[in-house]
């Protein structure tokens, strides 16, 4: 598969790229900073410098089309990051995901996987707190992706850690608050992409007691 990953230099994205490359797939990493190209290449991906905050739908779609080598799936793993402004939570975490979905549809790419956030829909609409705006951005992006007509999967992980992967998770529509390693999130997204699991599903994800494939298989049917 050719998989285009937005936010291709993020921690989860780099792990995902390595998993896909090691599995014989062709990851492509969208990055803003050309200085990150070497890290992406070391992870087994092809870097493409493209700023989602400045790019048009047609520009992103052209990358997804790949001069005749159209992507099989796209992954939204981008984010404005800690310390960013409320405005960039909206322009990156929300608008970037919406742009990627629109470009996927324009390019004929059928599949999108979004890395979102636990409890995203519980944001306080009256608050100007940056974290609440971050949750709002994720919630609104997820709603747009669900309505896009694409074959979507929205993964809403709990608190992210840098612990090693365990391969053991729990996934459900809603879960008690918990944490999960970035490595296990990457492994879950890789499993979704390579097996076709969790089609048209949105779920929360934390560390747990089930192997990833088993946790995905146990997800409730889509509403």
Coordinates of N, CA and C in Angstrom, one line a residue:
X1 N 0.8 -1.2 0.0 CA 0.0 0.0 0.0 C 0.9 1.3 0.0
X2 N 0.4 2.3 -0.6 CA 1.0 3.6 -0.5 C 0.1 4.4 0.4
X3 N 0.7 4.8 1.5 CA 0.0 5.5 2.6 C 0.6 6.9 2.8
X4 N -0.2 7.9 2.7 CA 0.3 9.3 2.9 C -0.1 9.7 4.3
X5 N 0.9 10.2 5.0 CA 0.8 10.5 6.4 C 1.0 12.0 6.7
X6 N 0.0 12.7 7.0 CA 0.1 14.2 7.4 C 0.6 14.3 8.8
X7 N 1.6 15.2 9.0 CA 2.3 15.3 10.3 C 3.3 14.2 10.3
X8 N 4.0 14.0 9.2 CA 4.9 12.9 9.1 C 6.1 12.8 9.9
X9 N 6.5 13.9 10.6 CA 7.6 14.0 11.5 C 7.2 13.8 13.0
X10 N 6.0 13.6 13.3 CA 5.5 13.4 14.6 C 6.0 12.1 15.2
X11 N 6.0 12.0 16.5 CA 6.5 10.8 17.1 C 5.7 9.5 16.7
X12 N 4.4 9.6 16.7 CA 3.6 8.5 16.3 C 3.8 8.2 14.8
X13 N 3.8 9.3 14.0 CA 4.0 9.1 12.6 C 5.3 8.4 12.2
X14 N 6.4 8.8 12.9 CA 7.7 8.1 12.6 C 7.6 6.6 12.9
X15 N 7.0 6.3 14.0 CA 6.8 4.9 14.4 C 6.0 4.2 13.4
X16 N 4.9 4.8 12.9 CA 4.0 4.2 12.0 C 4.7 4.0 10.6
X17 N 5.5 5.0 10.2 CA 6.2 4.8 9.0 C 7.2 3.6 9.0
X18 N 7.9 3.4 10.1 CA 8.8 2.3 10.2 C 8.0 1.0 10.2
X19 N 6.9 0.9 10.9 CA 6.1 -0.3 10.8 C 5.6 -0.6 9.4
X20 N 5.1 0.4 8.7 CA 4.6 0.2 7.4 C 5.8 -0.2 6.4
X21 N 6.9 0.5 6.5 CA 8.0 0.2 5.6 C 8.5 -1.2 5.9
X22 N 8.6 -1.6 7.2 CA 9.0 -3.0 7.5 C 8.1 -4.0 7.0
X23 N 6.8 -3.6 6.8 CA 5.8 -4.6 6.3 C 5.7 -4.6 4.8
X24 N 6.6 -3.9 4.1 CA 6.6 -3.9 2.7 C 5.8 -2.9 2.0
X25 N 5.3 -1.9 2.8 CA 4.4 -0.9 2.3 C 5.2 0.4 1.9
X26 N 4.6 1.4 1.4 CA 5.2 2.6 0.9 C 4.7 3.8 1.6
X27 N 5.2 4.2 2.8 CA 4.7 5.4 3.5 C 5.3 6.6 2.8
X28 N 4.5 7.7 2.8 CA 4.9 9.0 2.3 C 4.6 10.0 3.4
X29 N 5.5 10.8 3.8 CA 5.4 11.7 5.0 C 5.2 13.1 4.5
X30 N 4.1 13.8 4.8 CA 4.0 15.2 4.6 C 4.6 15.9 5.8
X31 N 5.6 16.8 5.5 CA 6.3 17.6 6.5 C 6.3 19.0 6.1
X32 N 6.4 19.9 7.1 CA 6.5 21.3 6.9 C 7.9 21.8 6.7
X33 N 8.8 21.2 7.5 CA 10.2 21.6 7.6 C 11.1 20.7 6.8
X34 N 11.7 21.2 5.8 CA 12.6 20.3 5.0 C 13.7 19.7 5.8
X35 N 14.1 20.3 6.9 CA 15.2 19.8 7.8 C 14.8 18.4 8.4
X36 N 13.5 18.1 8.4 CA 13.0 16.8 8.9 C 13.1 15.7 8.0
X37 N 13.5 16.0 6.7 CA 13.4 14.9 5.7 C 14.3 13.7 6.0
X38 N 15.5 14.0 6.6 CA 16.4 12.9 6.9 C 15.8 11.9 8.0
X39 N 15.1 12.5 9.0 CA 14.5 11.6 10.0 C 13.4 10.7 9.4
X40 N 12.6 11.3 8.5 CA 11.6 10.6 7.8 C 12.1 9.5 6.9
X41 N 13.2 9.8 6.2 CA 13.8 8.8 5.3 C 14.4 7.7 6.2
X42 N 15.0 8.0 7.4 CA 15.5 7.0 8.3 C 14.4 6.0 8.8
X43 N 13.2 6.6 8.8 CA 12.0 5.7 9.3 C 11.4 4.9 8.1
X44 N 12.0 5.1 6.9 CA 11.5 4.3 5.8 C 10.5 4.9 4.9
X45 N 10.3 6.2 5.1 CA 9.2 6.9 4.3 C 9.9 7.9 3.3
X46 N 9.0 8.3 2.4 CA 9.4 9.3 1.4 C 8.9 10.7 1.9
X47 N 9.8 11.6 2.1 CA 9.3 12.9 2.6 C 8.8 13.8 1.4
X48 N 7.7 14.5 1.7 CA 7.2 15.5 0.8 C 6.9 16.8 1.6
X49 N 7.6 17.9 1.2 CA 7.4 19.1 2.0 C 6.1 19.8 1.5
X50 N 5.2 19.9 2.5 CA 3.9 20.5 2.2 C 3.3 21.0 3.5
X51 N 3.0 22.3 3.5 CA 2.4 22.9 4.7 C 0.9 22.9 4.6
X52 N 0.2 22.1 5.4 CA -1.2 22.0 5.3 C -1.9 23.3 5.7
X53 N -1.3 24.2 6.4 CA -1.9 25.5 6.7 C -1.9 26.4 5.5
X54 N -1.1 26.1 4.6 CA -1.0 27.0 3.4 C -1.4 26.3 2.1
X55 N -1.5 25.0 2.1 CA -1.8 24.3 0.9 C -3.3 24.3 0.5
X56 N -3.5 24.1 -0.8 CA -4.9 24.0 -1.3 C -5.3 22.6 -1.4
X57 N -6.6 22.3 -1.6 CA -7.1 21.0 -1.8 C -6.4 20.4 -3.0
X58 N -6.3 21.1 -4.1 CA -5.7 20.6 -5.3 C -4.2 20.2 -5.1
X59 N -3.5 21.0 -4.3 CA -2.1 20.7 -4.0 C -1.9 19.4 -3.2
X60 N -2.7 19.2 -2.2 CA -2.7 18.0 -1.4 C -3.1 16.8 -2.3
X61 N -4.2 17.0 -3.0 CA -4.7 15.9 -3.9 C -3.6 15.5 -4.9
X62 N -2.8 16.4 -5.4 CA -1.8 16.1 -6.3 C -0.7 15.1 -5.7
X63 N -0.4 15.4 -4.4 CA 0.5 14.5 -3.7 C -0.2 13.1 -3.5
X64 N -1.4 13.1 -3.2 CA -2.1 11.8 -3.0 C -2.2 11.0 -4.3
X65 N -2.4 11.7 -5.4 CA -2.5 11.1 -6.7 C -1.2 10.5 -7.1
X66 N -0.1 11.1 -6.7 CA 1.2 10.5 -6.9 C 1.6 10.2 -8.3
X67 N 1.3 11.1 -9.3 CA 1.6 10.9 -10.7 C 1.3 9.5 -11.2
X68 N 0.0 9.1 -10.9 CA -0.4 7.8 -11.3 C -0.3 6.7 -10.3
X69 N 0.4 7.0 -9.2 CA 0.5 6.0 -8.1 C -0.3 6.5 -6.9
X70 N -1.6 6.4 -7.1 CA -2.5 7.0 -6.1 C -2.4 6.3 -4.8
X71 N -2.5 7.1 -3.7 CA -2.4 6.5 -2.4 C -3.6 5.6 -2.1
X72 N -3.4 4.5 -1.3 CA -4.5 3.6 -0.9 C -5.2 4.2 0.3
X73 N -4.5 5.0 1.1 CA -5.0 5.5 2.3 C -4.2 6.7 2.8
X74 N -4.9 7.6 3.6 CA -4.2 8.7 4.2 C -4.4 8.6 5.7
X75 N -3.4 9.2 6.4 CA -3.5 9.2 7.9 C -3.3 10.6 8.3
X76 N -4.2 11.1 9.2 CA -4.0 12.4 9.8 C -3.3 12.3 11.1
X77 N -2.0 12.6 11.2 CA -1.3 12.5 12.5 C -0.7 13.8 12.9
X78 N -1.2 14.9 12.2 CA -0.6 16.2 12.5 C -1.3 16.8 13.7
X79 N -0.6 17.8 14.2 CA -1.1 18.6 15.3 C -0.3 19.8 15.6
X80 N -0.9 20.9 16.1 CA -0.1 22.1 16.3 C 0.9 21.9 17.4
X81 N 0.7 21.0 18.3 CA 1.7 20.6 19.4 C 1.5 21.5 20.6
X82 N 2.2 21.0 21.7 CA 2.2 21.7 23.0 C 2.7 23.1 22.8
X83 N 2.1 24.0 23.5 CA 2.5 25.4 23.5 C 2.0 26.2 22.3
X84 N 1.3 25.6 21.4 CA 0.8 26.4 20.3 C -0.4 27.2 20.7
X85 N -0.8 28.1 19.9 CA -1.9 29.0 20.2 C -3.2 28.4 19.9
X86 N -4.3 28.9 20.5 CA -5.6 28.4 20.2 C -6.0 28.5 18.7
X87 N -5.5 29.6 18.1 CA -5.8 29.7 16.6 C -5.2 28.5 15.8
X88 N -4.0 28.1 16.2 CA -3.3 27.0 15.5 C -4.0 25.7 15.8
X89 N -4.6 25.6 17.0 CA -5.3 24.3 17.2 C -6.4 24.2 16.1
X90 N -7.0 25.3 15.8 CA -8.1 25.3 14.8 C -7.5 25.1 13.3
X91 N -6.4 25.8 13.0 CA -5.9 25.8 11.7 C -5.2 24.5 11.3
X92 N -4.6 23.9 12.4 CA -3.9 22.6 12.1 C -4.8 21.4 12.5
X93 N -5.1 21.3 13.8 CA -5.8 20.1 14.2 C -7.2 19.9 13.6
X94 N -7.9 21.0 13.3 CA -9.2 20.9 12.7 C -9.1 21.1 11.2
X95 N -8.6 22.2 10.7 CA -8.7 22.5 9.3 C -7.8 21.6 8.5
X96 N -6.6 21.2 9.1 CA -5.7 20.3 8.4 C -6.4 19.0 8.1
X97 N -7.1 18.5 9.1 CA -7.8 17.2 8.9 C -8.9 17.3 7.9
X98 N -9.7 18.4 7.9 CA -10.7 18.6 6.9 C -10.1 18.7 5.5
X99 N -9.0 19.4 5.4 CA -8.3 19.6 4.1 C -7.9 18.2 3.6
X100 N -7.3 17.4 4.5 CA -6.8 16.1 4.0 C -8.0 15.2 3.6
X101 N -9.1 15.3 4.2 CA -10.3 14.5 3.8 C -10.8 15.0 2.5
X102 N -10.9 16.3 2.3 CA -11.3 16.8 1.0 C -10.4 16.5 -0.1
X103 N -9.1 16.5 0.2 CA -8.1 16.1 -0.9 C -8.2 14.6 -1.2
X104 N -8.4 13.8 -0.2 CA -8.5 12.4 -0.4 C -9.7 12.1 -1.3
X105 N -10.8 12.8 -1.0 CA -12.0 12.6 -1.9 C -11.7 13.1 -3.3
X106 N -11.1 14.2 -3.4 CA -10.8 14.7 -4.8 C -9.8 13.8 -5.5
X107 N -8.9 13.2 -4.8 CA -7.9 12.3 -5.5 C -8.4 10.9 -5.7
X108 N -9.6 10.6 -5.1 CA -10.1 9.2 -5.2 C -9.5 8.2 -4.3
X109 N -8.9 8.7 -3.2 CA -8.4 7.9 -2.1 C -9.5 7.5 -1.2
X110 N -9.7 6.2 -1.0 CA -10.9 5.7 -0.3 C -10.9 5.8 1.2
X111 N -9.7 5.7 1.8 CA -9.5 5.4 3.2 C -8.8 6.5 3.9
X112 N -9.3 6.9 5.1 CA -8.7 7.8 6.0 C -8.7 7.4 7.4
X113 N -7.6 7.5 8.1 CA -7.5 7.2 9.5 C -7.0 8.5 10.2
X114 N -7.7 8.9 11.2 CA -7.5 10.1 11.9 C -7.1 9.7 13.4
X115 N -6.0 10.3 13.8 CA -5.6 10.2 15.2 C -6.1 11.4 15.9
X116 N -7.1 11.2 16.8 CA -7.8 12.3 17.4 C -7.5 12.4 18.9
X117 N -8.4 12.6 19.8 CA -8.2 12.7 21.2 C -9.4 12.2 22.0
X118 N -9.1 11.5 23.1 CA -10.1 11.0 24.0 C -11.0 12.2 24.5
X119 N -12.3 11.9 24.6 CA -13.2 12.9 25.2 C -13.3 14.2 24.3
X120 N -13.0 14.1 23.0 CA -13.0 15.3 22.2 C -14.4 16.0 22.2
X121 N -15.4 15.2 22.2 CA -16.8 15.8 22.1 C -17.2 16.5 23.4
X122 N -16.5 16.3 24.5 CA -16.9 16.9 25.8 C -16.3 18.3 26.0
X123 N -15.9 19.0 24.9 CA -15.3 20.3 25.1 C -16.3 21.3 25.6
X124 N -15.8 22.3 26.3 CA -16.6 23.4 26.8 C -16.7 24.5 25.7
X125 N -17.8 24.6 25.1 CA -17.9 25.6 24.0 C -17.8 27.0 24.4
X126 N -18.0 27.3 25.7 CA -18.0 28.6 26.2 C -16.6 29.0 26.7
X127 N -15.7 28.1 26.7 CA -14.3 28.3 27.3 C -13.4 28.8 26.2
X128 N -12.5 29.7 26.6 CA -11.4 30.1 25.7 C -10.0 29.5 26.1
X129 N -10.1 28.5 27.0 CA -8.9 27.7 27.4 C -8.4 27.0 26.2
X130 N -7.1 27.0 26.0 CA -6.5 26.4 24.9 C -6.8 24.9 24.7
X131 N -6.8 24.2 25.9 CA -7.1 22.7 25.8 C -8.5 22.5 25.4
X132 N -9.4 23.3 25.8 CA -10.8 23.2 25.4 C -11.0 23.4 23.9
X133 N -10.2 24.4 23.4 CA -10.3 24.7 22.0 C -9.6 23.6 21.2
X134 N -8.6 23.0 21.7 CA -8.0 21.8 21.1 C -9.0 20.7 21.0
X135 N -9.7 20.4 22.1 CA -10.8 19.3 22.0 C -11.9 19.7 21.0
X136 N -12.2 21.0 21.0 CA -13.2 21.4 20.0 C -12.7 21.2 18.6
X137 N -11.4 21.5 18.3 CA -10.9 21.3 17.0 C -10.9 19.9 16.6
X138 N -10.5 19.0 17.5 CA -10.6 17.5 17.2 C -12.0 17.1 17.0
X139 N -12.9 17.5 17.8 CA -14.3 17.1 17.6 C -14.9 17.5 16.3
X140 N -14.6 18.8 15.9 CA -15.2 19.3 14.7 C -14.5 18.6 13.5
X141 N -13.2 18.3 13.6 CA -12.5 17.6 12.5 C -13.1 16.2 12.4
X142 N -13.3 15.5 13.5 CA -13.9 14.2 13.4 C -15.2 14.2 12.8
X143 N -16.1 15.1 13.1 CA -17.4 15.2 12.5 C -17.3 15.4 11.0
X144 N -16.4 16.2 10.6 CA -16.3 16.5 9.1 C -15.8 15.2 8.4
X145 N -14.9 14.5 9.1 CA -14.4 13.2 8.4 C -15.5 12.2 8.4
X146 N -16.3 12.1 9.5 CA -17.4 11.1 9.4 C -18.4 11.5 8.3
X147 N -18.6 12.7 8.0 CA -19.5 13.2 7.0 C -18.9 13.2 5.6
X148 N -17.7 12.8 5.4 CA -16.9 13.0 4.2 C -17.3 12.0 3.1
X149 N -17.9 10.9 3.5 CA -18.2 9.9 2.5 C -17.0 8.9 2.3
X150 N -15.9 9.2 3.0 CA -14.7 8.3 2.9 C -14.9 7.1 3.9
X151 N -14.2 6.0 3.6 CA -14.1 4.9 4.6 C -13.2 5.4 5.7
X152 N -13.7 5.8 6.8 CA -12.9 6.4 7.9 C -12.7 5.5 9.1
X153 N -11.7 5.8 9.8 CA -11.5 5.3 11.2 C -10.9 6.4 12.0
X154 N -11.6 6.7 13.1 CA -11.1 7.8 14.0 C -10.7 7.1 15.3
X155 N -9.4 7.3 15.6 CA -8.8 6.7 16.8 C -8.6 7.8 17.8
X156 N -9.2 7.6 19.0 CA -9.1 8.7 20.1 C -8.4 8.1 21.3
X157 N -7.0 8.2 21.2 CA -6.2 7.7 22.3 C -6.3 8.5 23.6
X158 N -6.0 7.8 24.7 CA -5.9 8.5 26.0 C -4.6 9.2 26.1
X159 N -4.2 9.5 27.3 CA -2.9 10.3 27.5 C -1.8 9.5 26.9
X160 N -1.0 10.2 26.1 CA 0.1 9.6 25.4 C 1.4 9.5 26.2
X161 N 2.1 8.4 26.2 CA 3.3 8.2 26.9 C 4.4 7.7 25.9
X162 N 5.6 7.8 26.3 CA 6.8 7.3 25.5 C 7.2 5.9 26.0
X163 N 6.4 5.2 26.7 CA 6.7 3.8 27.1 C 6.8 2.9 25.9
X164 N 7.6 1.8 26.0 CA 7.6 0.8 24.9 C 6.3 0.2 24.6
X165 N 6.1 -0.2 23.4 CA 4.9 -0.9 23.0 C 4.7 -2.2 23.8
X166 N 3.4 -2.5 24.1 CA 3.1 -3.7 24.8 C 2.3 -4.6 23.8
X167 N 1.6 -4.0 22.8 CA 0.8 -4.8 21.9 C -0.5 -5.1 22.6
X168 N -0.8 -4.6 23.8 CA -2.0 -4.9 24.5 C -2.8 -3.6 24.7
X169 N -4.1 -3.6 24.3 CA -4.8 -2.3 24.3 C -6.3 -2.7 24.7
X170 N -7.1 -1.7 24.9 CA -8.5 -1.8 25.0 C -9.1 -0.7 24.1
X171 N -10.2 -1.0 23.4 CA -10.8 -0.1 22.4 C -12.3 -0.2 22.6
X172 N -13.0 0.9 22.7 CA -14.4 0.9 22.7 C -14.9 2.3 22.4
X173 N -16.2 2.5 22.2 CA -16.8 3.8 21.9 C -16.4 4.8 22.9
X174 N -16.5 4.5 24.2 CA -16.1 5.3 25.3 C -15.4 4.5 26.3
X175 N -14.4 5.0 26.9 CA -13.6 4.3 27.9 C -13.3 5.2 29.1
X176 N -13.0 4.6 30.3 CA -12.5 5.4 31.4 C -11.2 6.1 31.0
X177 N -10.9 7.2 31.5 CA -9.7 7.9 31.2 C -8.5 7.0 31.5
X178 N -7.5 7.0 30.6 CA -6.4 6.2 30.8 C -5.3 6.7 29.8
X179 N -4.2 6.0 29.8 CA -3.0 6.3 29.0 C -2.7 5.2 28.0
X180 N -1.8 5.5 27.1 CA -1.4 4.5 26.1 C -0.1 5.0 25.5
X181 N 0.8 4.1 25.2 CA 2.1 4.5 24.6 C 1.9 5.0 23.1
X182 N 2.7 5.9 22.7 CA 2.6 6.3 21.3 C 2.9 5.1 20.4
X183 N 3.8 4.2 20.8 CA 4.2 3.1 20.1 C 3.0 2.2 19.8
X184 N 2.1 2.0 20.9 CA 0.9 1.2 20.7 C -0.1 1.9 19.8
X185 N -0.2 3.2 19.9 CA -1.1 3.9 18.9 C -0.6 3.7 17.5
X186 N 0.7 3.8 17.3 CA 1.2 3.6 15.9 C 0.9 2.1 15.5
X187 N 1.1 1.2 16.3 CA 0.8 -0.2 16.0 C -0.6 -0.4 15.7
X188 N -1.5 0.2 16.4 CA -3.0 0.1 16.2 C -3.3 0.7 14.8
X189 N -2.8 1.8 14.5 CA -3.1 2.4 13.2 C -2.5 1.6 12.1
X190 N -1.3 1.0 12.3 CA -0.8 0.1 11.3 C -1.7 -1.1 11.0
X191 N -2.2 -1.7 12.1 CA -3.1 -2.8 12.0 C -4.4 -2.4 11.3
X192 N -4.9 -1.2 11.6 CA -6.1 -0.8 10.9 C -5.9 -0.7 9.4
X193 N -4.7 -0.1 9.0 CA -4.4 0.1 7.6 C -4.2 -1.2 6.9
X194 N -3.5 -2.1 7.5 CA -3.1 -3.4 6.8 C -4.1 -4.5 6.8
X195 N -5.1 -4.4 7.7 CA -6.1 -5.4 7.8 C -7.5 -4.9 7.3
X196 N -7.7 -3.6 7.2 CA -9.0 -3.1 6.9 C -9.9 -3.0 8.1
X197 N -9.4 -3.3 9.3 CA -10.3 -3.3 10.5 C -10.8 -1.9 10.8
X198 N -11.9 -1.9 11.6 CA -12.5 -0.7 12.2 C -13.0 0.3 11.1
X199 N -13.5 -0.3 10.0 CA -14.1 0.6 9.0 C -15.3 1.3 9.5
X200 N -15.4 2.6 9.2 CA -16.5 3.4 9.7 C -16.8 3.3 11.2
X201 N -15.7 3.4 11.9 CA -15.7 3.4 13.4 C -14.9 4.5 14.0
X202 N -15.4 5.0 15.1 CA -14.7 5.9 15.9 C -14.6 5.3 17.3
X203 N -13.4 5.3 17.9 CA -13.3 4.7 19.2 C -12.2 5.3 20.0
X204 N -12.3 5.1 21.4 CA -11.3 5.5 22.3 C -10.3 4.3 22.5
X205 N -9.1 4.6 22.9 CA -8.0 3.6 22.9 C -7.1 3.9 24.1
X206 N -6.9 2.9 25.0 CA -6.0 3.0 26.1 C -5.2 1.7 26.2
X207 N -4.2 1.6 27.0 CA -3.5 0.4 27.3 C -4.5 -0.6 27.9
X208 N -4.3 -1.9 27.7 CA -5.3 -2.8 28.2 C -4.8 -4.3 28.1
X209 N -5.7 -5.2 28.0 CA -5.4 -6.6 28.1 C -5.6 -7.4 26.8
X210 N -6.0 -6.8 25.7 CA -6.2 -7.5 24.5 C -5.2 -7.2 23.5
X211 N -4.7 -8.2 22.7 CA -3.9 -7.9 21.5 C -4.6 -7.0 20.6
X212 N -3.9 -6.2 19.9 CA -4.5 -5.1 19.1 C -5.5 -5.7 18.1
X213 N -5.2 -6.7 17.4 CA -6.2 -7.3 16.4 C -7.4 -7.7 17.1
X214 N -7.3 -8.3 18.3 CA -8.5 -8.7 19.1 C -9.3 -7.6 19.5
X215 N -8.6 -6.5 20.0 CA -9.4 -5.3 20.4 C -10.1 -4.7 19.3
X216 N -9.5 -4.6 18.1 CA -10.2 -4.1 17.0 C -11.4 -4.9 16.5
X217 N -11.2 -6.2 16.6 CA -12.3 -7.1 16.2 C -13.5 -7.1 17.2
X218 N -13.2 -6.7 18.4 CA -14.2 -6.6 19.4 C -15.0 -5.3 19.4
X219 N -14.7 -4.4 18.6 CA -15.4 -3.1 18.5 C -16.8 -3.3 18.2
X220 N -17.7 -2.5 18.8 CA -19.1 -2.7 18.4 C -19.4 -2.3 17.0
X221 N -20.4 -2.8 16.4 CA -20.8 -2.5 15.0 C -21.0 -1.0 14.9
X222 N -20.8 -0.4 13.7 CA -21.0 1.1 13.6 C -22.5 1.3 13.7
X223 N -22.9 2.5 14.2 CA -24.3 2.9 14.4 C -24.9 3.0 13.1

